[in-house]
CSV table of C-alpha atoms in Angstrom, one decimal:
chain,number,residue,atom,x,y,z
A,1,MET,CA,23.0,14.5,-13.4
A,2,ASN,CA,23.8,11.7,-15.9
A,3,GLN,CA,26.7,10.2,-13.7
A,4,MET,CA,26.8,9.0,-10.1
A,5,LEU,CA,28.2,11.7,-7.4
A,6,VAL,CA,30.8,9.3,-5.7
A,7,SER,CA,32.5,11.8,-3.3
A,8,VAL,CA,32.9,15.7,-2.5
A,9,ARG,CA,36.2,17.3,-2.2
A,10,TYR,CA,37.2,19.2,1.1
A,11,GLU,CA,39.7,21.3,-1.2
A,12,GLY,CA,38.1,24.1,-3.3
A,13,ALA,CA,35.3,24.9,-1.2
A,14,LYS,CA,34.1,28.6,-1.3
A,15,ARG,CA,31.3,30.4,0.3
A,16,GLU,CA,29.3,33.1,-1.9
A,17,GLY,CA,30.0,36.6,-1.0
A,18,MET,CA,33.4,35.9,0.7
A,19,GLY,CA,35.7,36.2,-2.1
A,20,LEU,CA,38.5,33.8,-0.7
A,21,PRO,CA,38.2,29.9,-0.9
A,22,MET,CA,38.0,28.3,2.4
A,23,SER,CA,41.5,27.6,4.0
A,24,ALA,CA,40.1,24.5,5.4
A,25,LEU,CA,37.0,22.3,5.5
A,26,TRP,CA,36.4,19.3,7.8
A,27,LEU,CA,33.8,17.0,9.4
A,28,GLU,CA,33.0,16.7,13.0
A,29,GLY,CA,30.7,13.8,13.0
A,30,SER,CA,28.1,14.5,10.2
A,31,ALA,CA,28.6,18.5,10.8
A,32,LEU,CA,30.6,20.4,8.2
A,33,HIS,CA,33.1,23.1,9.6
A,34,GLY,CA,35.1,25.6,7.6
A,35,ALA,CA,37.7,28.3,8.1
A,36,VAL,CA,38.5,31.5,6.1
A,37,ARG,CA,40.5,34.4,7.1
A,38,GLY,CA,41.0,32.9,10.5
A,39,GLU,CA,37.1,32.6,11.1
A,40,GLU,CA,35.5,29.3,11.8
A,41,LEU,CA,32.1,28.6,10.0
A,42,SER,CA,29.6,26.1,10.7
A,43,GLY,CA,26.0,25.4,10.7
A,44,GLN,CA,23.7,28.0,8.9
A,45,ASP,CA,27.0,30.1,7.9
A,46,LEU,CA,27.8,27.4,5.3
A,47,VAL,CA,24.5,28.1,3.5
A,48,LYS,CA,25.6,29.1,0.0
A,49,LEU,CA,28.8,27.2,0.3
A,50,HIS,CA,30.1,26.0,-3.3
A,51,LEU,CA,31.8,22.7,-3.4
A,52,ILE,CA,33.5,20.4,-5.9
A,53,GLY,CA,31.8,17.0,-6.3
A,54,ASN,CA,33.6,14.0,-7.8
A,55,LEU,CA,31.6,11.8,-10.5
A,56,GLU,CA,32.2,8.4,-11.4
A,57,ASP,CA,33.7,8.9,-14.7
A,58,GLY,CA,36.2,11.2,-13.0
A,59,SER,CA,34.7,14.5,-14.0
A,60,THR,CA,33.7,17.0,-11.6
A,61,LEU,CA,30.4,18.8,-10.8
A,62,PRO,CA,29.6,22.1,-9.1
A,63,LEU,CA,27.5,21.6,-5.9
A,64,ARG,CA,25.9,24.2,-3.5
A,65,ILE,CA,24.6,24.1,0.2
A,66,ASP,CA,21.2,25.7,0.3
A,67,GLY,CA,20.2,24.6,3.6
A,68,VAL,CA,21.1,23.2,7.1
A,69,THR,CA,19.2,21.3,9.6
A,70,GLN,CA,20.5,19.9,13.0
A,71,GLY,CA,18.8,16.9,14.7
A,72,SER,CA,17.1,17.3,18.0
A,73,GLY,CA,16.9,15.2,20.9
A,74,VAL,CA,19.4,12.0,20.8
A,75,ASP,CA,20.0,13.2,17.1
A,76,GLN,CA,21.5,16.6,18.0
A,77,ASP,CA,24.7,15.4,16.6
A,78,LEU,CA,23.0,14.5,13.3
A,79,TRP,CA,23.3,17.3,10.6
A,80,ALA,CA,21.5,17.2,7.4
A,81,TYR,CA,22.0,19.6,4.4
A,82,ASP,CA,20.0,20.4,1.3
A,83,VAL,CA,22.5,20.3,-1.6
A,84,SER,CA,22.0,20.9,-5.1
A,85,PHE,CA,24.1,20.6,-8.4
A,86,GLN,CA,24.5,22.9,-11.3
A,87,ASP,CA,23.5,22.0,-14.7
A,88,SER,CA,26.4,22.6,-17.0
A,89,LYS,CA,24.2,23.3,-20.1
A,90,THR,CA,21.4,25.6,-18.5
A,91,GLY,CA,23.2,26.7,-15.3
A,92,ALA,CA,20.1,25.8,-13.2
A,93,TRP,CA,20.4,24.2,-10.0
A,94,HIS,CA,18.8,20.9,-9.1
A,95,PRO,CA,18.8,18.9,-5.8
A,96,ILE,CA,21.4,15.9,-5.7
A,97,CYS,CA,19.0,13.8,-3.6
A,98,THR,CA,15.4,13.3,-4.7
A,99,THR,CA,12.4,10.9,-4.4
A,100,ALA,CA,11.0,9.0,-7.4
A,101,ASP,CA,8.7,11.9,-8.1
A,102,GLY,CA,11.5,14.5,-8.0
A,103,SER,CA,10.9,16.0,-4.6
A,104,ALA,CA,14.1,17.1,-2.7
A,105,LEU,CA,15.7,15.1,0.2
A,106,LYS,CA,18.5,16.1,2.5
A,107,ALA,CA,22.0,14.5,2.7
A,108,ILE,CA,24.2,13.5,5.5
A,109,PRO,CA,27.8,14.1,5.1
A,110,LEU,CA,29.8,11.1,5.9
A,111,GLU,CA,33.7,10.8,6.1
A,112,GLY,CA,35.2,9.0,3.0
A,113,THR,CA,33.5,7.5,0.2
A,114,TRP,CA,32.3,4.1,-0.9
A,115,ASN,CA,32.9,1.5,-3.6
A,116,TYR,CA,29.8,1.5,-5.6
A,117,LYS,CA,30.7,-1.2,-8.1
A,118,GLU,CA,28.5,-4.4,-8.0
A,119,GLY,CA,29.7,-8.1,-8.1
A,120,VAL,CA,33.5,-7.4,-7.6
A,121,GLU,CA,35.7,-7.7,-4.7
A,122,GLY,CA,35.4,-4.6,-2.8
A,123,GLY,CA,32.0,-3.8,-4.1
A,124,GLY,CA,30.0,-1.9,-1.5
A,125,SER,CA,33.0,-1.2,0.8
A,126,LYS,CA,34.0,1.9,2.5
A,127,ILE,CA,37.1,3.8,1.5
A,128,HIS,CA,39.0,5.7,3.9
A,129,ASP,CA,40.1,8.9,2.2
A,130,ASN,CA,40.8,12.0,4.2
A,131,THR,CA,40.6,14.2,1.1
A,132,VAL,CA,36.9,13.6,0.3
A,133,PHE,CA,33.5,13.0,2.1
A,134,THR,CA,30.1,11.5,0.9
A,135,PHE,CA,26.7,13.1,0.8
A,136,ALA,CA,24.6,10.3,1.9
A,137,CYS,CA,21.0,10.9,0.6
A,138,ASP,CA,18.0,10.3,2.8
A,139,GLY,CA,16.2,7.1,1.8
A,140,ALA,CA,19.3,5.3,0.7
A,141,ALA,CA,21.4,2.8,2.7
A,142,LEU,CA,24.1,5.1,3.8
A,143,ALA,CA,21.7,7.6,5.4
A,144,LYS,CA,19.1,5.0,6.6
A,145,CYS,CA,21.9,3.3,8.7
A,146,VAL,CA,22.8,6.6,10.3
A,147,ARG,CA,19.1,7.2,11.2
A,148,PHE,CA,18.8,3.7,12.6
A,149,GLY,CA,21.4,4.9,15.1
A,150,TYR,CA,24.5,3.5,13.5
A,151,LYS,CA,26.5,7.0,13.4
A,152,PRO,CA,29.9,6.0,12.4
A,153,TRP,CA,31.5,8.7,14.4
A,154,GLN,CA,30.0,7.5,17.7
A,155,SER,CA,30.9,4.7,20.0
A,156,VAL,CA,28.7,2.6,22.4
A,157,GLY,CA,30.0,0.7,25.4
A,158,GLY,CA,33.4,1.7,24.2
A,159,VAL,CA,32.7,0.1,20.6
A,160,SER,CA,33.0,2.1,17.5
A,161,LEU,CA,29.8,2.1,15.5
A,162,GLU,CA,31.7,2.6,12.2
A,163,GLU,CA,31.8,-1.3,11.6
A,164,HIS,CA,28.0,-1.5,12.6
A,165,HIS,CA,27.1,1.0,10.1
A,166,GLN,CA,28.9,-0.8,7.3
A,167,ALA,CA,27.1,-4.0,8.4
A,168,CYS,CA,23.8,-2.2,8.4
A,169,THR,CA,24.5,-0.9,4.7
A,170,ARG,CA,25.1,-4.4,3.6
A,171,LEU,CA,22.0,-5.5,5.6
A,172,ILE,CA,19.8,-2.9,4.1
A,173,ARG,CA,20.8,-3.7,0.4
A,174,ALA,CA,20.7,-7.6,1.0
A,175,ASP,CA,24.4,-7.5,-0.1
A,176,PHE,CA,24.8,-11.1,1.3
A,177,CYS,CA,28.0,-11.8,-0.7
A,178,GLY,CA,29.6,-8.5,0.3
A,179,ASN,CA,30.5,-7.7,-3.3
A,180,GLY,CA,28.1,-4.8,-3.9
A,181,THR,CA,25.4,-7.0,-5.3
A,182,SER,CA,22.0,-6.3,-3.8
A,183,TYR,CA,19.6,-9.2,-3.7
A,184,THR,CA,16.5,-7.3,-2.5
A,185,GLN,CA,13.9,-4.7,-3.8
A,186,ASP,CA,12.3,-1.6,-2.4
A,187,GLY,CA,9.3,-2.4,0.0
A,188,ASN,CA,10.6,-5.6,1.4
A,189,TRP,CA,10.4,-5.4,5.3
A,190,VAL,CA,13.2,-6.4,7.6
A,191,ASN,CA,13.8,-6.2,11.4
A,192,LEU,CA,17.2,-5.8,12.8
A,193,TYR,CA,19.1,-5.8,16.1
A,194,ASP,CA,22.8,-5.6,17.1
A,195,THR,CA,25.4,-6.4,19.6
A,196,GLN,CA,25.5,-3.0,21.3
A,197,SER,CA,21.5,-2.6,21.5
A,198,VAL,CA,21.6,0.4,19.1
A,199,GLN,CA,18.4,-1.6,17.7
A,200,THR,CA,16.8,-4.1,19.9
A,201,ASP,CA,14.8,-7.2,18.6
A,202,SER,CA,11.1,-5.7,18.4
A,203,GLU,CA,9.5,-8.4,16.2
A,204,PRO,CA,8.8,-12.2,16.5
A,205,TRP,CA,10.1,-12.7,13.1
A,206,VAL,CA,12.1,-15.4,11.5
A,207,ALA,CA,16.0,-15.0,11.2
A,208,GLU,CA,17.4,-14.1,7.7
A,209,ALA,CA,21.1,-13.4,8.2
A,210,GLU,CA,24.1,-12.6,10.4
A,211,TRP,CA,26.0,-9.6,9.2
A,212,THR,CA,29.5,-8.1,9.5
A,213,SER,CA,31.1,-5.0,7.5
A,214,GLN,CA,31.9,-7.6,4.8
A,215,GLY,CA,28.5,-9.0,4.2
A,216,ALA,CA,26.5,-12.1,5.6
A,217,THR,CA,28.5,-14.7,7.3
A,218,CYS,CA,25.6,-16.9,7.1
A,219,PHE,CA,21.9,-16.9,6.0
A,220,THR,CA,18.8,-19.1,6.1
A,221,SER,CA,16.3,-20.1,3.4
A,222,HIS,CA,14.1,-17.3,4.7
A,223,THR,CA,15.7,-14.2,2.8
A,224,ARG,CA,14.5,-11.1,0.9
A,225,ALA,CA,16.4,-12.3,-2.0
A,226,THR,CA,14.6,-11.9,-5.4
A,227,GLN,CA,17.1,-14.1,-7.1
A,228,PRO,CA,19.5,-17.0,-6.3
A,229,VAL,CA,22.5,-15.9,-4.0
A,230,GLN,CA,25.6,-16.6,-5.7
A,231,CYS,CA,27.6,-17.1,-2.7
A,232,ALA,CA,24.9,-19.7,-1.1
A,233,ASP,CA,27.3,-22.6,-0.9
A,234,GLY,CA,28.5,-22.9,2.6
A,235,ARG,CA,26.5,-19.8,3.9
A,236,LEU,CA,23.1,-21.2,3.9
A,237,VAL,CA,22.8,-22.3,7.5
A,238,THR,CA,19.5,-23.4,9.0
A,239,SER,CA,20.6,-22.2,12.6
A,240,CYS,CA,21.9,-18.9,11.3
A,241,GLY,CA,20.6,-16.0,13.3
A,242,GLU,CA,19.8,-18.1,16.6
A,243,ARG,CA,22.4,-16.1,18.4
A,244,PHE,CA,25.1,-13.7,17.8
A,245,SER,CA,28.1,-15.8,16.4
A,246,ALA,CA,31.7,-14.6,16.5
A,247,ASN,CA,32.3,-11.5,14.7
A,248,THR,CA,28.4,-11.0,14.1
A,249,LEU,CA,27.5,-7.4,14.6
A,250,ILE,CA,23.9,-7.4,13.2
A,251,ILE,CA,21.1,-10.0,12.8
A,252,SER,CA,18.4,-9.7,10.5
A,253,GLU,CA,14.7,-11.1,10.4
A,254,THR,CA,12.1,-11.0,8.0
A,255,PRO,CA,8.3,-11.4,8.4
A,256,PRO,CA,6.5,-14.7,8.7
A,257,SER,CA,4.1,-13.8,6.0
A,258,ALA,CA,7.1,-13.4,3.7
A,259,GLN,CA,8.4,-16.8,4.4
A,260,PRO,CA,8.5,-19.5,1.4
């Protein structure tokens, strides 16, 4: 897959062996549901479901669900899928989500899509679009934040976690400026906790930044940044992270051993 998969269409889904395309496909949380001939399908019923993926250049890509896994315990509402794409030249199927060594990873469906551009206004932002959804690969920010407990379809204490999920994606990528630019690299540790106690402060570390869905409202000199942060002017605040400021959703910390 040479182009980035940016979204998946609800329209055009078809399950092998059923002849007719789905009359409807929708998400309930992270669980896909479909309907054909008046019958509702979900869970293992959707194995061998063929879908249409949208690539960043505007072209499309055939996708197929090869496996379905439901979480357990507090994650019973968390569904993950084994998804593959078809190579246009060979016709072979390959996983859309892989580790560095090529091992397959699962994908979590999330409503809407995201702006994957970097260094521009709107970069990294969620786009609400009821015609598409996103397969969030395990190991990447969108899925990591769901597995941290920031399930955008849930609420805690009457507060929707959708904005917390988006703030978490900014935090994980160290997108301090909220324009899609990541200032960190794999392997850097971070501790995080939030206003709704989905994650609680578990480490005696040093404050890094305060986060909203738009990026960091402020940060300290103790960041994971691997290059100068372009929006540092006005946001570099010594007292940042001492408490939850207005509009702050999540606070991040870095290990003392990583401090300058």
